[in-house]
Amino acid sequence: SQQGEEDPQALSIQEGENATMNCSYKTSINNLQWYRQNSGRGLVHLILIRSNEREKHSGRLRVTLDTSKKSSSLLITASRAADTASYFCATVRYGNNRLAFGKGNQVVVIP
Amino acid sequence: EPEVTQTPSHQVTQMGQEVILRCVPISNHLYFYWYRQILGQKVEFLVSFYNNEISEKSEIFDDQFSVERPDGSNFTLKIRSTKLEDSAMYFCASNQDGFNEQFFGPGTRLTVL
């Protein structure tokens, strides 16, 4: 089964606006992580939320997790041009350590 | 700040040839991973490695693939006989405890002609 499947969105927003993207998954998880990928580059870890957590903040990032709906959202507040990237959610199941990635959301922040 | 490094950044090979992709994980990490990303698609897990053996592999990781930690620093992915569909970006990653954040290298772009 597929884990970590984002809504297939391409967001184009103005600098200063907020960007929200969603992710759903199908099985029980240990944790859910969000990564950023700039064009043609490696993946950078942004934030991790554990299955017993509901919300987490890190700087301008806010992540929520609803295990009853098997979904998560990532909010980037006060976006900057440097936030232009693809954003992936990835889940880790209990008992293994692989990241199962979703398809990614492309976010373009217009200066 | 320590980082995962990968070489080469780009590898071009002929179909049927063997390739070895190299990675140097972060030095105090214990878990190592390979992922691939075909152009325009999502990142796919290939294999995880711990304590000098494969701990988990995906259905993609067939007999054409192998991994090795030949010394205390390198972690390699070998594809024995490359196919056109092996063309992808290959990412190495590592972490300390197996289930928290993974640290990714910049990737090797493999092009099979």
PDB file of C-alpha atoms in Angstrom:
ATOM      1  CA  SER A   1       0.000   0.000   0.000  1.00  0.00           C
ATOM      2  CA  GLN A   2       1.111   3.564  -0.589  1.00  0.00           C
ATOM      3  CA  GLN A   3       2.126   5.674   2.302  1.00  0.00           C
ATOM      4  CA  GLY A   4       2.438   9.397   2.504  1.00  0.00           C
ATOM      5  CA  GLU A   5       0.380  10.522  -0.433  1.00  0.00           C
ATOM      6  CA  GLU A   6      -0.039  14.254  -0.776  1.00  0.00           C
ATOM      7  CA  ASP A   7      -2.877  16.008  -2.485  1.00  0.00           C
ATOM      8  CA  PRO A   8      -1.308  16.577  -5.934  1.00  0.00           C
ATOM      9  CA  GLN A   9      -1.075  20.341  -5.704  1.00  0.00           C
ATOM     10  CA  ALA A  10       1.050  22.911  -7.381  1.00  0.00           C
ATOM     11  CA  LEU A  11       0.812  26.079  -5.309  1.00  0.00           C
ATOM     12  CA  SER A  12       1.733  29.466  -6.597  1.00  0.00           C
ATOM     13  CA  ILE A  13       1.585  32.195  -3.974  1.00  0.00           C
ATOM     14  CA  GLN A  14       2.844  35.693  -3.333  1.00  0.00           C
ATOM     15  CA  GLU A  15       5.665  36.321  -0.928  1.00  0.00           C
ATOM     16  CA  GLY A  16       4.281  36.896   2.554  1.00  0.00           C
ATOM     17  CA  GLU A  17       1.277  34.624   2.072  1.00  0.00           C
ATOM     18  CA  ASN A  18       0.829  31.298   3.828  1.00  0.00           C
ATOM     19  CA  ALA A  19       1.137  27.961   2.030  1.00  0.00           C
ATOM     20  CA  THR A  20      -0.719  24.871   3.158  1.00  0.00           C
ATOM     21  CA  MET A  21      -0.294  21.361   1.818  1.00  0.00           C
ATOM     22  CA  ASN A  22      -1.859  18.090   2.860  1.00  0.00           C
ATOM     23  CA  CYS A  23      -0.813  14.478   3.067  1.00  0.00           C
ATOM     24  CA  SER A  24      -2.755  11.294   3.668  1.00  0.00           C
ATOM     25  CA  TYR A  25      -1.581   7.796   4.400  1.00  0.00           C
ATOM     26  CA  LYS A  26      -3.093   4.365   4.715  1.00  0.00           C
ATOM     27  CA  THR A  27      -1.552   2.405   7.576  1.00  0.00           C
ATOM     28  CA  SER A  28      -0.480   2.903  11.190  1.00  0.00           C
ATOM     29  CA  ILE A  29       2.651   4.944  11.570  1.00  0.00           C
ATOM     30  CA  ASN A  30       5.430   5.591  14.061  1.00  0.00           C
ATOM     31  CA  ASN A  31       5.992   9.099  12.780  1.00  0.00           C
ATOM     32  CA  LEU A  32       5.453  11.375   9.800  1.00  0.00           C
ATOM     33  CA  GLN A  33       8.139  13.626   8.407  1.00  0.00           C
ATOM     34  CA  TRP A  34       8.197  16.490   5.934  1.00  0.00           C
ATOM     35  CA  TYR A  35      11.097  17.086   3.554  1.00  0.00           C
ATOM     36  CA  ARG A  36      11.903  19.849   1.103  1.00  0.00           C
ATOM     37  CA  GLN A  37      13.622  19.348  -2.230  1.00  0.00           C
ATOM     38  CA  ASN A  38      14.959  22.217  -4.259  1.00  0.00           C
ATOM     39  CA  SER A  39      15.045  21.572  -7.982  1.00  0.00           C
ATOM     40  CA  GLY A  40      17.417  18.717  -8.795  1.00  0.00           C
ATOM     41  CA  ARG A  41      18.892  18.675  -5.308  1.00  0.00           C
ATOM     42  CA  GLY A  42      18.843  16.433  -2.249  1.00  0.00           C
ATOM     43  CA  LEU A  43      16.119  16.201   0.354  1.00  0.00           C
ATOM     44  CA  VAL A  44      16.259  18.330   3.461  1.00  0.00           C
ATOM     45  CA  HIS A  45      14.419  17.274   6.591  1.00  0.00           C
ATOM     46  CA  LEU A  46      12.024  19.932   7.871  1.00  0.00           C
ATOM     47  CA  ILE A  47      10.038  18.516  10.744  1.00  0.00           C
ATOM     48  CA  LEU A  48       8.987  15.238  12.344  1.00  0.00           C
ATOM     49  CA  ILE A  49       5.744  14.582  14.184  1.00  0.00           C
ATOM     50  CA  ARG A  50       5.185  11.409  16.174  1.00  0.00           C
ATOM     51  CA  SER A  51       1.983   9.418  16.118  1.00  0.00           C
ATOM     52  CA  ASN A  52       1.065  10.562  19.635  1.00  0.00           C
ATOM     53  CA  GLU A  53       1.469  14.246  18.754  1.00  0.00           C
ATOM     54  CA  ARG A  54      -1.188  16.421  17.159  1.00  0.00           C
ATOM     55  CA  GLU A  55       0.664  19.590  16.307  1.00  0.00           C
ATOM     56  CA  LYS A  56       4.236  20.747  16.107  1.00  0.00           C
ATOM     57  CA  HIS A  57       5.948  24.029  15.286  1.00  0.00           C
ATOM     58  CA  SER A  58       9.389  24.824  14.000  1.00  0.00           C
ATOM     59  CA  GLY A  59      10.063  28.431  13.078  1.00  0.00           C
ATOM     60  CA  ARG A  60       7.622  29.327  10.284  1.00  0.00           C
ATOM     61  CA  LEU A  61       6.477  25.709   9.918  1.00  0.00           C
ATOM     62  CA  ARG A  62       3.430  24.206  11.544  1.00  0.00           C
ATOM     63  CA  VAL A  63       2.567  20.545  11.142  1.00  0.00           C
ATOM     64  CA  THR A  64      -0.603  18.826  12.245  1.00  0.00           C
ATOM     65  CA  LEU A  65      -1.329  15.133  12.430  1.00  0.00           C
ATOM     66  CA  ASP A  66      -4.743  13.495  12.618  1.00  0.00           C
ATOM     67  CA  THR A  67      -4.238   9.783  13.094  1.00  0.00           C
ATOM     68  CA  SER A  68      -7.988   9.099  13.036  1.00  0.00           C
ATOM     69  CA  LYS A  69      -8.149  10.515   9.504  1.00  0.00           C
ATOM     70  CA  LYS A  70      -4.624   9.364   8.639  1.00  0.00           C
ATOM     71  CA  SER A  71      -3.721  12.812   7.411  1.00  0.00           C
ATOM     72  CA  SER A  72      -1.233  15.583   8.023  1.00  0.00           C
ATOM     73  CA  SER A  73      -0.860  19.177   6.930  1.00  0.00           C
ATOM     74  CA  LEU A  74       2.153  21.431   6.593  1.00  0.00           C
ATOM     75  CA  LEU A  75       1.702  25.173   6.891  1.00  0.00           C
ATOM     76  CA  ILE A  76       4.447  27.591   5.921  1.00  0.00           C
ATOM     77  CA  THR A  77       3.682  31.054   7.249  1.00  0.00           C
ATOM     78  CA  ALA A  78       4.913  34.335   5.763  1.00  0.00           C
ATOM     79  CA  SER A  79       6.409  32.592   2.736  1.00  0.00           C
ATOM     80  CA  ARG A  80       9.610  33.776   1.108  1.00  0.00           C
ATOM     81  CA  ALA A  81      10.962  33.331  -2.401  1.00  0.00           C
ATOM     82  CA  ALA A  82      13.527  30.920  -0.928  1.00  0.00           C
ATOM     83  CA  ASP A  83      10.667  28.603   0.094  1.00  0.00           C
ATOM     84  CA  THR A  84      10.131  27.753  -3.583  1.00  0.00           C
ATOM     85  CA  ALA A  85      10.648  23.982  -3.678  1.00  0.00           C
ATOM     86  CA  SER A  86       8.896  20.630  -3.710  1.00  0.00           C
ATOM     87  CA  TYR A  87       7.613  19.411  -0.359  1.00  0.00           C
ATOM     88  CA  PHE A  88       7.206  15.727   0.456  1.00  0.00           C
ATOM     89  CA  CYS A  89       5.667  13.973   3.369  1.00  0.00           C
ATOM     90  CA  ALA A  90       7.061  10.586   4.343  1.00  0.00           C
ATOM     91  CA  THR A  91       5.891   8.067   6.895  1.00  0.00           C
ATOM     92  CA  VAL A  92       7.738   5.572   9.045  1.00  0.00           C
ATOM     93  CA  ARG A  93       5.855   2.514  10.208  1.00  0.00           C
ATOM     94  CA  TYR A  94       6.420   0.673  13.427  1.00  0.00           C
ATOM     95  CA  GLY A  95       8.864  -2.176  13.014  1.00  0.00           C
ATOM     96  CA  ASN A  96      10.776  -0.800  10.077  1.00  0.00           C
ATOM     97  CA  ASN A  97      12.783   2.267   9.251  1.00  0.00           C
ATOM     98  CA  ARG A  98      12.126   3.016   5.605  1.00  0.00           C
ATOM     99  CA  LEU A  99      10.652   6.354   4.611  1.00  0.00           C
ATOM    100  CA  ALA A 100       7.583   5.967   2.398  1.00  0.00           C
ATOM    101  CA  PHE A 101       7.265   9.173   0.395  1.00  0.00           C
ATOM    102  CA  GLY A 102       4.276  10.800  -1.200  1.00  0.00           C
ATOM    103  CA  LYS A 103       4.286  12.415  -4.620  1.00  0.00           C
ATOM    104  CA  GLY A 104       5.185  15.893  -3.457  1.00  0.00           C
ATOM    105  CA  ASN A 105       3.730  19.374  -3.696  1.00  0.00           C
ATOM    106  CA  GLN A 106       5.423  21.984  -5.832  1.00  0.00           C
ATOM    107  CA  VAL A 107       5.342  25.413  -4.210  1.00  0.00           C
ATOM    108  CA  VAL A 108       6.319  28.554  -6.079  1.00  0.00           C
ATOM    109  CA  VAL A 109       6.623  31.767  -4.074  1.00  0.00           C
ATOM    110  CA  ILE A 110       6.533  34.854  -6.246  1.00  0.00           C
ATOM    111  CA  PRO A 111       8.614  37.750  -4.942  1.00  0.00           C
TER     112      PRO A 111
ATOM    113  CA  GLU B   1      28.082  20.609  10.057  1.00  0.00           C
ATOM    114  CA  PRO B   2      28.485  16.947   9.073  1.00  0.00           C
ATOM    115  CA  GLU B   3      26.792  15.907   5.864  1.00  0.00           C
ATOM    116  CA  VAL B   4      26.268  12.898   3.654  1.00  0.00           C
ATOM    117  CA  THR B   5      28.348  13.006   0.486  1.00  0.00           C
ATOM    118  CA  GLN B   6      27.853  11.092  -2.751  1.00  0.00           C
ATOM    119  CA  THR B   7      30.034  10.474  -5.775  1.00  0.00           C
ATOM    120  CA  PRO B   8      29.826  10.859  -8.668  1.00  0.00           C
ATOM    121  CA  SER B   9      27.235  13.582  -9.053  1.00  0.00           C
ATOM    122  CA  HIS B  10      26.393  12.307 -12.533  1.00  0.00           C
ATOM    123  CA  GLN B  11      27.112   8.921 -14.100  1.00  0.00           C
ATOM    124  CA  VAL B  12      26.402   8.010 -17.698  1.00  0.00           C
ATOM    125  CA  THR B  13      26.611   4.342 -18.654  1.00  0.00           C
ATOM    126  CA  GLN B  14      25.640   1.957 -21.401  1.00  0.00           C
ATOM    127  CA  MET B  15      22.859  -0.546 -20.879  1.00  0.00           C
ATOM    128  CA  GLY B  16      24.226  -3.793 -19.477  1.00  0.00           C
ATOM    129  CA  GLN B  17      27.196  -2.182 -17.775  1.00  0.00           C
ATOM    130  CA  GLU B  18      27.859  -2.333 -14.053  1.00  0.00           C
ATOM    131  CA  VAL B  19      27.843   0.842 -11.999  1.00  0.00           C
ATOM    132  CA  ILE B  20      28.864   1.557  -8.434  1.00  0.00           C
ATOM    133  CA  LEU B  21      27.441   4.557  -6.659  1.00  0.00           C
ATOM    134  CA  ARG B  22      29.318   5.720  -3.609  1.00  0.00           C
ATOM    135  CA  CYS B  23      28.224   7.400  -0.431  1.00  0.00           C
ATOM    136  CA  VAL B  24      29.928   8.553   2.737  1.00  0.00           C
ATOM    137  CA  PRO B  25      27.323   8.681   5.512  1.00  0.00           C
ATOM    138  CA  ILE B  26      27.645  10.865   8.584  1.00  0.00           C
ATOM    139  CA  SER B  27      30.350   9.307  10.734  1.00  0.00           C
ATOM    140  CA  ASN B  28      28.427   8.432  13.913  1.00  0.00           C
ATOM    141  CA  HIS B  29      25.330   7.176  12.107  1.00  0.00           C
ATOM    142  CA  LEU B  30      24.464   3.503  12.225  1.00  0.00           C
ATOM    143  CA  TYR B  31      21.667   3.132   9.651  1.00  0.00           C
ATOM    144  CA  PHE B  32      22.200   3.650   5.961  1.00  0.00           C
ATOM    145  CA  TYR B  33      19.725   3.813   3.102  1.00  0.00           C
ATOM    146  CA  TRP B  34      19.435   4.054  -0.648  1.00  0.00           C
ATOM    147  CA  TYR B  35      16.467   5.660  -2.365  1.00  0.00           C
ATOM    148  CA  ARG B  36      15.833   6.508  -5.984  1.00  0.00           C
ATOM    149  CA  GLN B  37      13.734   9.100  -7.749  1.00  0.00           C
ATOM    150  CA  ILE B  38      12.826   8.639 -11.387  1.00  0.00           C
ATOM    151  CA  LEU B  39      12.382  12.014 -13.077  1.00  0.00           C
ATOM    152  CA  GLY B  40       9.035  13.549 -12.164  1.00  0.00           C
ATOM    153  CA  GLN B  41       8.114  10.757  -9.776  1.00  0.00           C
ATOM    154  CA  LYS B  42       8.205  10.273  -6.048  1.00  0.00           C
ATOM    155  CA  VAL B  43      11.168   9.101  -4.015  1.00  0.00           C
ATOM    156  CA  GLU B  44      11.232   5.304  -3.648  1.00  0.00           C
ATOM    157  CA  PHE B  45      12.940   3.271  -0.954  1.00  0.00           C
ATOM    158  CA  LEU B  46      15.435   0.678  -2.148  1.00  0.00           C
ATOM    159  CA  VAL B  47      17.270  -0.731   0.857  1.00  0.00           C
ATOM    160  CA  SER B  48      18.322  -0.128   4.439  1.00  0.00           C
ATOM    161  CA  PHE B  49      21.523  -1.395   6.015  1.00  0.00           C
ATOM    162  CA  TYR B  50      22.463  -1.822   9.655  1.00  0.00           C
ATOM    163  CA  ASN B  51      25.170  -3.699  11.475  1.00  0.00           C
ATOM    164  CA  ASN B  52      26.784  -4.775   8.211  1.00  0.00           C
ATOM    165  CA  GLU B  53      23.727  -6.379   6.743  1.00  0.00           C
ATOM    166  CA  ILE B  54      20.577  -5.513   4.860  1.00  0.00           C
ATOM    167  CA  SER B  55      17.777  -4.852   7.330  1.00  0.00           C
ATOM    168  CA  GLU B  56      15.049  -4.211   4.795  1.00  0.00           C
ATOM    169  CA  LYS B  57      14.676  -4.046   1.025  1.00  0.00           C
ATOM    170  CA  SER B  58      11.908  -3.146  -1.369  1.00  0.00           C
ATOM    171  CA  GLU B  59      10.590  -5.098  -4.321  1.00  0.00           C
ATOM    172  CA  ILE B  60      12.660  -2.828  -6.577  1.00  0.00           C
ATOM    173  CA  PHE B  61      15.868  -4.107  -4.970  1.00  0.00           C
ATOM    174  CA  ASP B  62      16.230  -7.307  -6.970  1.00  0.00           C
ATOM    175  CA  ASP B  63      19.260  -9.483  -7.668  1.00  0.00           C
ATOM    176  CA  GLN B  64      20.745  -6.801  -9.919  1.00  0.00           C
ATOM    177  CA  PHE B  65      21.327  -4.601  -6.902  1.00  0.00           C
ATOM    178  CA  SER B  66      23.736  -5.034  -4.024  1.00  0.00           C
ATOM    179  CA  VAL B  67      25.052  -2.878  -1.216  1.00  0.00           C
ATOM    180  CA  GLU B  68      28.279  -2.952   0.674  1.00  0.00           C
ATOM    181  CA  ARG B  69      30.116  -1.128   3.390  1.00  0.00           C
ATOM    182  CA  PRO B  70      33.664  -1.963   2.300  1.00  0.00           C
ATOM    183  CA  ASP B  71      35.341   0.070   5.037  1.00  0.00           C
ATOM    184  CA  GLY B  72      34.427   2.229   7.992  1.00  0.00           C
ATOM    185  CA  SER B  73      33.255   5.173   5.938  1.00  0.00           C
ATOM    186  CA  ASN B  74      31.919   4.225   2.497  1.00  0.00           C
ATOM    187  CA  PHE B  75      28.536   2.756   1.622  1.00  0.00           C
ATOM    188  CA  THR B  76      28.073   1.629  -1.967  1.00  0.00           C
ATOM    189  CA  LEU B  77      25.218   0.636  -4.239  1.00  0.00           C
ATOM    190  CA  LYS B  78      26.099  -1.633  -7.155  1.00  0.00           C
ATOM    191  CA  ILE B  79      23.859  -2.263 -10.119  1.00  0.00           C
ATOM    192  CA  ARG B  80      25.230  -5.310 -11.938  1.00  0.00           C
ATOM    193  CA  SER B  81      23.704  -4.934 -15.374  1.00  0.00           C
ATOM    194  CA  THR B  82      22.011  -1.608 -15.870  1.00  0.00           C
ATOM    195  CA  LYS B  83      18.728  -1.227 -17.705  1.00  0.00           C
ATOM    196  CA  LEU B  84      17.229   1.860 -19.307  1.00  0.00           C
ATOM    197  CA  GLU B  85      14.653   2.015 -16.507  1.00  0.00           C
ATOM    198  CA  ASP B  86      17.416   2.321 -13.901  1.00  0.00           C
ATOM    199  CA  SER B  87      17.921   5.914 -15.046  1.00  0.00           C
ATOM    200  CA  ALA B  88      17.095   7.984 -11.979  1.00  0.00           C
ATOM    201  CA  MET B  89      18.508  10.114  -9.204  1.00  0.00           C
ATOM    202  CA  TYR B  90      19.896   7.881  -6.459  1.00  0.00           C
ATOM    203  CA  PHE B  91      20.001   9.235  -2.937  1.00  0.00           C
ATOM    204  CA  CYS B  92      21.949   7.895  -0.013  1.00  0.00           C
ATOM    205  CA  ALA B  93      20.767   8.685   3.506  1.00  0.00           C
ATOM    206  CA  SER B  94      21.792   7.890   7.047  1.00  0.00           C
ATOM    207  CA  ASN B  95      20.587   8.282  10.597  1.00  0.00           C
ATOM    208  CA  GLN B  96      21.585   7.334  14.083  1.00  0.00           C
ATOM    209  CA  ASP B  97      18.613   5.439  15.408  1.00  0.00           C
ATOM    210  CA  GLY B  98      16.705   4.025  12.462  1.00  0.00           C
ATOM    211  CA  PHE B  99      13.382   5.806  12.775  1.00  0.00           C
ATOM    212  CA  ASN B 100      13.980   9.533  13.219  1.00  0.00           C
ATOM    213  CA  GLU B 101      14.997  12.059  10.595  1.00  0.00           C
ATOM    214  CA  GLN B 102      17.216  10.843   7.810  1.00  0.00           C
ATOM    215  CA  PHE B 103      20.042  12.918   6.402  1.00  0.00           C
ATOM    216  CA  PHE B 104      20.230  12.791   2.627  1.00  0.00           C
ATOM    217  CA  GLY B 105      23.133  13.234   0.289  1.00  0.00           C
ATOM    218  CA  PRO B 106      22.893  15.433  -2.822  1.00  0.00           C
ATOM    219  CA  GLY B 107      22.267  12.436  -5.071  1.00  0.00           C
ATOM    220  CA  THR B 108      23.861  10.774  -8.071  1.00  0.00           C
ATOM    221  CA  ARG B 109      22.066  11.197 -11.377  1.00  0.00           C
ATOM    222  CA  LEU B 110      22.384   7.910 -13.270  1.00  0.00           C
ATOM    223  CA  THR B 111      21.708   7.980 -16.997  1.00  0.00           C
ATOM    224  CA  VAL B 112      21.573   4.634 -18.798  1.00  0.00           C
ATOM    225  CA  LEU B 113      21.844   4.839 -22.592  1.00  0.00           C
TER     226      LEU B 113
END
